[in-house]
Amino acid sequence: TPELSKEAAGIVIWSLNQNAECYRIWEKAYLDNLEASVAVLRRLSEDWKQHSAKLTTLDPLRETVKNFRNKNEKAMSNGADAVRQSLFQEADKYCKHISGKLSRGHGCLKALAFLVVAFAVGAAVVTPNIDPSDWSKLSEAIGTADWDKLSEALSTADWNKLSKVFSS
């Protein structure tokens, strides 16, 4: 039943978060249990915000999804029967979605770092004769920023939270 499948997928996701070794076990069982793997990938993909917040590290998931995509591609090019071909396509769809979610975090951090550097360079070029008291005001504003909130905002790419970091 769909509810039982959803519950089983939830247990697998919980296990993945408890022990990174479970990712390797899942990789070994992937091809033999493709239908169950699709259910887990679907659940991860559809409930990404909920599950990604609970994952202690994303690196094992990133590597596993990359390996699944390679397996899917290889299997689809080998011309499996229609039912398995459909399962590989569905699995690959969810793998692509999860891969996109996993790569966005690094892109946001890089973009933010670039913006901070660009802002600093721009400020230095535009205002080379700035009054020292203005620099101390800027330093004070940065010093009062809530860095825990900044970290949380960056990890979730929540721009509303990010804008509140320096305003609190």
PDB file of C-alpha atoms in Angstrom:
ATOM      1  CA  THR A   1       0.000   0.000   0.000  1.00  0.00           C
ATOM      2  CA  PRO A   2       1.147   3.594  -0.542  1.00  0.00           C
ATOM      3  CA  GLU A   3       1.034   4.386   3.186  1.00  0.00           C
ATOM      4  CA  LEU A   4       3.205   1.391   4.054  1.00  0.00           C
ATOM      5  CA  SER A   5       5.654   2.330   1.313  1.00  0.00           C
ATOM      6  CA  LYS A   6       5.793   5.904   2.619  1.00  0.00           C
ATOM      7  CA  GLU A   7       6.416   4.664   6.164  1.00  0.00           C
ATOM      8  CA  ALA A   8       9.168   2.288   5.017  1.00  0.00           C
ATOM      9  CA  ALA A   9      10.831   5.098   3.057  1.00  0.00           C
ATOM     10  CA  GLY A  10      10.691   7.267   6.171  1.00  0.00           C
ATOM     11  CA  ILE A  11      12.453   4.562   8.182  1.00  0.00           C
ATOM     12  CA  VAL A  12      15.186   4.263   5.541  1.00  0.00           C
ATOM     13  CA  ILE A  13      15.713   8.046   5.585  1.00  0.00           C
ATOM     14  CA  TRP A  14      15.879   7.990   9.389  1.00  0.00           C
ATOM     15  CA  SER A  15      18.470   5.185   9.180  1.00  0.00           C
ATOM     16  CA  LEU A  16      20.552   7.177   6.698  1.00  0.00           C
ATOM     17  CA  ASN A  17      20.696  10.027   9.181  1.00  0.00           C
ATOM     18  CA  GLN A  18      21.710   7.721  12.028  1.00  0.00           C
ATOM     19  CA  ASN A  19      24.648   6.044  10.307  1.00  0.00           C
ATOM     20  CA  ALA A  20      26.490   7.042   7.128  1.00  0.00           C
ATOM     21  CA  GLU A  21      27.285   3.339   6.508  1.00  0.00           C
ATOM     22  CA  CYS A  22      23.614   2.960   5.521  1.00  0.00           C
ATOM     23  CA  TYR A  23      24.331   4.930   2.337  1.00  0.00           C
ATOM     24  CA  ARG A  24      26.841   2.275   1.234  1.00  0.00           C
ATOM     25  CA  ILE A  25      24.368  -0.495   2.049  1.00  0.00           C
ATOM     26  CA  TRP A  26      21.672   1.313   0.058  1.00  0.00           C
ATOM     27  CA  GLU A  27      24.048   1.651  -2.907  1.00  0.00           C
ATOM     28  CA  LYS A  28      24.730  -2.104  -2.870  1.00  0.00           C
ATOM     29  CA  ALA A  29      21.010  -2.925  -2.704  1.00  0.00           C
ATOM     30  CA  TYR A  30      19.901  -0.252  -5.203  1.00  0.00           C
ATOM     31  CA  LEU A  31      19.614  -2.290  -8.399  1.00  0.00           C
ATOM     32  CA  ASP A  32      18.047  -5.315  -6.684  1.00  0.00           C
ATOM     33  CA  ASN A  33      15.522  -3.128  -4.845  1.00  0.00           C
ATOM     34  CA  LEU A  34      14.876  -0.448  -7.421  1.00  0.00           C
ATOM     35  CA  GLU A  35      11.189   0.001  -6.642  1.00  0.00           C
ATOM     36  CA  ALA A  36      11.881   0.565  -2.934  1.00  0.00           C
ATOM     37  CA  SER A  37      14.751   2.919  -3.802  1.00  0.00           C
ATOM     38  CA  VAL A  38      12.427   4.957  -6.012  1.00  0.00           C
ATOM     39  CA  ALA A  39      10.039   5.254  -3.054  1.00  0.00           C
ATOM     40  CA  VAL A  40      12.863   6.540  -0.820  1.00  0.00           C
ATOM     41  CA  LEU A  41      14.095   8.971  -3.478  1.00  0.00           C
ATOM     42  CA  ARG A  42      10.520  10.186  -4.041  1.00  0.00           C
ATOM     43  CA  ARG A  43      10.047  10.787  -0.316  1.00  0.00           C
ATOM     44  CA  LEU A  44      13.383  12.615  -0.041  1.00  0.00           C
ATOM     45  CA  SER A  45      12.566  14.731  -3.072  1.00  0.00           C
ATOM     46  CA  GLU A  46       8.984  15.591  -2.163  1.00  0.00           C
ATOM     47  CA  ASP A  47       9.698  16.328   1.502  1.00  0.00           C
ATOM     48  CA  TRP A  48      13.142  17.860   0.925  1.00  0.00           C
ATOM     49  CA  LYS A  49      12.872  20.729   3.421  1.00  0.00           C
ATOM     50  CA  GLN A  50      11.779  18.417   6.204  1.00  0.00           C
ATOM     51  CA  HIS A  51      14.427  15.752   5.553  1.00  0.00           C
ATOM     52  CA  SER A  52      17.364  17.998   4.641  1.00  0.00           C
ATOM     53  CA  ALA A  53      17.035  19.809   7.962  1.00  0.00           C
ATOM     54  CA  LYS A  54      17.424  16.492   9.808  1.00  0.00           C
ATOM     55  CA  LEU A  55      20.440  15.242   7.839  1.00  0.00           C
ATOM     56  CA  THR A  56      23.622  15.823   9.823  1.00  0.00           C
ATOM     57  CA  THR A  57      25.757  15.948   6.679  1.00  0.00           C
ATOM     58  CA  LEU A  58      24.839  16.101   3.020  1.00  0.00           C
ATOM     59  CA  ASP A  59      28.099  14.715   1.590  1.00  0.00           C
ATOM     60  CA  PRO A  60      27.160  11.002   1.776  1.00  0.00           C
ATOM     61  CA  LEU A  61      23.775  11.735   0.182  1.00  0.00           C
ATOM     62  CA  ARG A  62      25.437  13.817  -2.549  1.00  0.00           C
ATOM     63  CA  GLU A  63      27.843  10.967  -3.350  1.00  0.00           C
ATOM     64  CA  THR A  64      25.100   8.313  -3.239  1.00  0.00           C
ATOM     65  CA  VAL A  65      22.790  10.268  -5.539  1.00  0.00           C
ATOM     66  CA  LYS A  66      25.690  10.813  -7.966  1.00  0.00           C
ATOM     67  CA  ASN A  67      26.346   7.050  -7.988  1.00  0.00           C
ATOM     68  CA  PHE A  68      22.633   6.332  -8.497  1.00  0.00           C
ATOM     69  CA  ARG A  69      22.556   8.698 -11.476  1.00  0.00           C
ATOM     70  CA  ASN A  70      25.483   6.805 -13.013  1.00  0.00           C
ATOM     71  CA  LYS A  71      23.720   3.476 -12.428  1.00  0.00           C
ATOM     72  CA  ASN A  72      20.472   4.842 -13.884  1.00  0.00           C
ATOM     73  CA  GLU A  73      22.228   6.163 -16.970  1.00  0.00           C
ATOM     74  CA  LYS A  74      24.064   2.892 -17.537  1.00  0.00           C
ATOM     75  CA  ALA A  75      20.899   0.812 -17.069  1.00  0.00           C
ATOM     76  CA  MET A  76      18.810   3.035 -19.356  1.00  0.00           C
ATOM     77  CA  SER A  77      21.416   2.816 -22.113  1.00  0.00           C
ATOM     78  CA  ASN A  78      21.537  -1.005 -21.807  1.00  0.00           C
ATOM     79  CA  GLY A  79      17.872  -1.252 -22.767  1.00  0.00           C
ATOM     80  CA  ALA A  80      16.228  -2.903 -19.761  1.00  0.00           C
ATOM     81  CA  ASP A  81      12.630  -4.112 -20.049  1.00  0.00           C
ATOM     82  CA  ALA A  82       9.918  -1.430 -20.161  1.00  0.00           C
ATOM     83  CA  VAL A  83       8.938  -1.694 -16.484  1.00  0.00           C
ATOM     84  CA  ARG A  84      12.527  -1.396 -15.217  1.00  0.00           C
ATOM     85  CA  GLN A  85      13.239   1.316 -17.772  1.00  0.00           C
ATOM     86  CA  SER A  86      10.336   3.294 -16.323  1.00  0.00           C
ATOM     87  CA  LEU A  87      11.642   2.786 -12.772  1.00  0.00           C
ATOM     88  CA  PHE A  88      15.125   3.959 -13.776  1.00  0.00           C
ATOM     89  CA  GLN A  89      13.633   7.047 -15.412  1.00  0.00           C
ATOM     90  CA  GLU A  90      11.593   7.832 -12.311  1.00  0.00           C
ATOM     91  CA  ALA A  91      14.602   7.257 -10.049  1.00  0.00           C
ATOM     92  CA  ASP A  92      16.722   9.489 -12.254  1.00  0.00           C
ATOM     93  CA  LYS A  93      14.095  12.241 -12.129  1.00  0.00           C
ATOM     94  CA  TYR A  94      14.220  12.244  -8.313  1.00  0.00           C
ATOM     95  CA  CYS A  95      18.024  11.982  -8.298  1.00  0.00           C
ATOM     96  CA  LYS A  96      18.244  15.060 -10.538  1.00  0.00           C
ATOM     97  CA  HIS A  97      15.888  16.978  -8.267  1.00  0.00           C
ATOM     98  CA  ILE A  98      17.832  16.034  -5.141  1.00  0.00           C
ATOM     99  CA  SER A  99      21.159  16.821  -6.852  1.00  0.00           C
ATOM    100  CA  GLY A 100      19.837  20.262  -7.687  1.00  0.00           C
ATOM    101  CA  LYS A 101      18.822  20.844  -4.088  1.00  0.00           C
ATOM    102  CA  LEU A 102      22.200  19.634  -2.833  1.00  0.00           C
ATOM    103  CA  SER A 103      24.169  21.903  -5.163  1.00  0.00           C
ATOM    104  CA  ARG A 104      22.162  25.071  -4.463  1.00  0.00           C
ATOM    105  CA  GLY A 105      23.590  25.485  -0.976  1.00  0.00           C
ATOM    106  CA  HIS A 106      27.157  25.842  -2.231  1.00  0.00           C
ATOM    107  CA  GLY A 107      26.050  28.243  -4.947  1.00  0.00           C
ATOM    108  CA  CYS A 108      24.350  30.512  -2.418  1.00  0.00           C
ATOM    109  CA  LEU A 109      27.412  30.577  -0.195  1.00  0.00           C
ATOM    110  CA  LYS A 110      29.699  31.362  -3.140  1.00  0.00           C
ATOM    111  CA  ALA A 111      27.354  34.093  -4.339  1.00  0.00           C
ATOM    112  CA  LEU A 112      27.165  35.605  -0.856  1.00  0.00           C
ATOM    113  CA  ALA A 113      30.951  35.525  -0.474  1.00  0.00           C
ATOM    114  CA  PHE A 114      31.322  37.190  -3.873  1.00  0.00           C
ATOM    115  CA  LEU A 115      28.791  39.891  -2.934  1.00  0.00           C
ATOM    116  CA  VAL A 116      30.545  40.614   0.364  1.00  0.00           C
ATOM    117  CA  VAL A 117      33.927  40.949  -1.367  1.00  0.00           C
ATOM    118  CA  ALA A 118      32.435  43.050  -4.184  1.00  0.00           C
ATOM    119  CA  PHE A 119      30.724  45.309  -1.645  1.00  0.00           C
ATOM    120  CA  ALA A 120      33.937  45.760   0.334  1.00  0.00           C
ATOM    121  CA  VAL A 121      35.973  46.567  -2.792  1.00  0.00           C
ATOM    122  CA  GLY A 122      33.256  48.899  -4.046  1.00  0.00           C
ATOM    123  CA  ALA A 123      33.074  50.685  -0.712  1.00  0.00           C
ATOM    124  CA  ALA A 124      36.853  51.113  -0.609  1.00  0.00           C
ATOM    125  CA  VAL A 125      36.975  52.483  -4.174  1.00  0.00           C
ATOM    126  CA  VAL A 126      33.975  54.792  -3.864  1.00  0.00           C
ATOM    127  CA  THR A 127      34.911  56.193  -0.471  1.00  0.00           C
ATOM    128  CA  PRO A 128      38.718  56.299  -0.180  1.00  0.00           C
ATOM    129  CA  ASN A 129      38.570  59.350   2.106  1.00  0.00           C
ATOM    130  CA  ILE A 130      35.963  58.000   4.506  1.00  0.00           C
ATOM    131  CA  ASP A 131      35.964  59.387   8.031  1.00  0.00           C
ATOM    132  CA  PRO A 132      37.458  56.900  10.550  1.00  0.00           C
ATOM    133  CA  SER A 133      34.351  57.238  12.745  1.00  0.00           C
ATOM    134  CA  ASP A 134      32.253  55.880   9.858  1.00  0.00           C
ATOM    135  CA  TRP A 135      34.474  52.792   9.690  1.00  0.00           C
ATOM    136  CA  SER A 136      33.944  52.230  13.412  1.00  0.00           C
ATOM    137  CA  LYS A 137      30.154  52.481  12.906  1.00  0.00           C
ATOM    138  CA  LEU A 138      30.390  49.839  10.178  1.00  0.00           C
ATOM    139  CA  SER A 139      32.548  47.668  12.410  1.00  0.00           C
ATOM    140  CA  GLU A 140      30.013  48.060  15.230  1.00  0.00           C
ATOM    141  CA  ALA A 141      27.123  47.065  12.919  1.00  0.00           C
ATOM    142  CA  ILE A 142      29.002  43.957  11.834  1.00  0.00           C
ATOM    143  CA  GLY A 143      29.887  43.175  15.456  1.00  0.00           C
ATOM    144  CA  THR A 144      26.233  43.250  16.526  1.00  0.00           C
ATOM    145  CA  ALA A 145      25.083  40.897  13.769  1.00  0.00           C
ATOM    146  CA  ASP A 146      23.611  37.621  14.986  1.00  0.00           C
ATOM    147  CA  TRP A 147      26.036  35.128  13.415  1.00  0.00           C
ATOM    148  CA  ASP A 148      23.983  32.095  14.465  1.00  0.00           C
ATOM    149  CA  LYS A 149      21.026  33.503  12.555  1.00  0.00           C
ATOM    150  CA  LEU A 150      23.331  34.236   9.603  1.00  0.00           C
ATOM    151  CA  SER A 151      24.529  30.630   9.566  1.00  0.00           C
ATOM    152  CA  GLU A 152      20.948  29.335   9.740  1.00  0.00           C
ATOM    153  CA  ALA A 153      19.794  31.704   7.003  1.00  0.00           C
ATOM    154  CA  LEU A 154      22.648  30.653   4.719  1.00  0.00           C
ATOM    155  CA  SER A 155      22.141  26.941   5.313  1.00  0.00           C
ATOM    156  CA  THR A 156      18.446  27.163   4.466  1.00  0.00           C
ATOM    157  CA  ALA A 157      18.871  29.863   1.796  1.00  0.00           C
ATOM    158  CA  ASP A 158      16.123  31.813   3.570  1.00  0.00           C
ATOM    159  CA  TRP A 159      16.613  35.381   2.347  1.00  0.00           C
ATOM    160  CA  ASN A 160      13.986  36.766   4.759  1.00  0.00           C
ATOM    161  CA  LYS A 161      16.020  35.454   7.687  1.00  0.00           C
ATOM    162  CA  LEU A 162      19.199  36.748   6.053  1.00  0.00           C
ATOM    163  CA  SER A 163      17.834  40.285   5.810  1.00  0.00           C
ATOM    164  CA  LYS A 164      16.937  40.204   9.536  1.00  0.00           C
ATOM    165  CA  VAL A 165      20.447  39.187  10.642  1.00  0.00           C
ATOM    166  CA  PHE A 166      21.861  42.701  10.404  1.00  0.00           C
ATOM    167  CA  SER A 167      18.654  44.487  11.360  1.00  0.00           C
ATOM    168  CA  SER A 168      18.216  42.894  14.803  1.00  0.00           C
TER     169      SER A 168
END
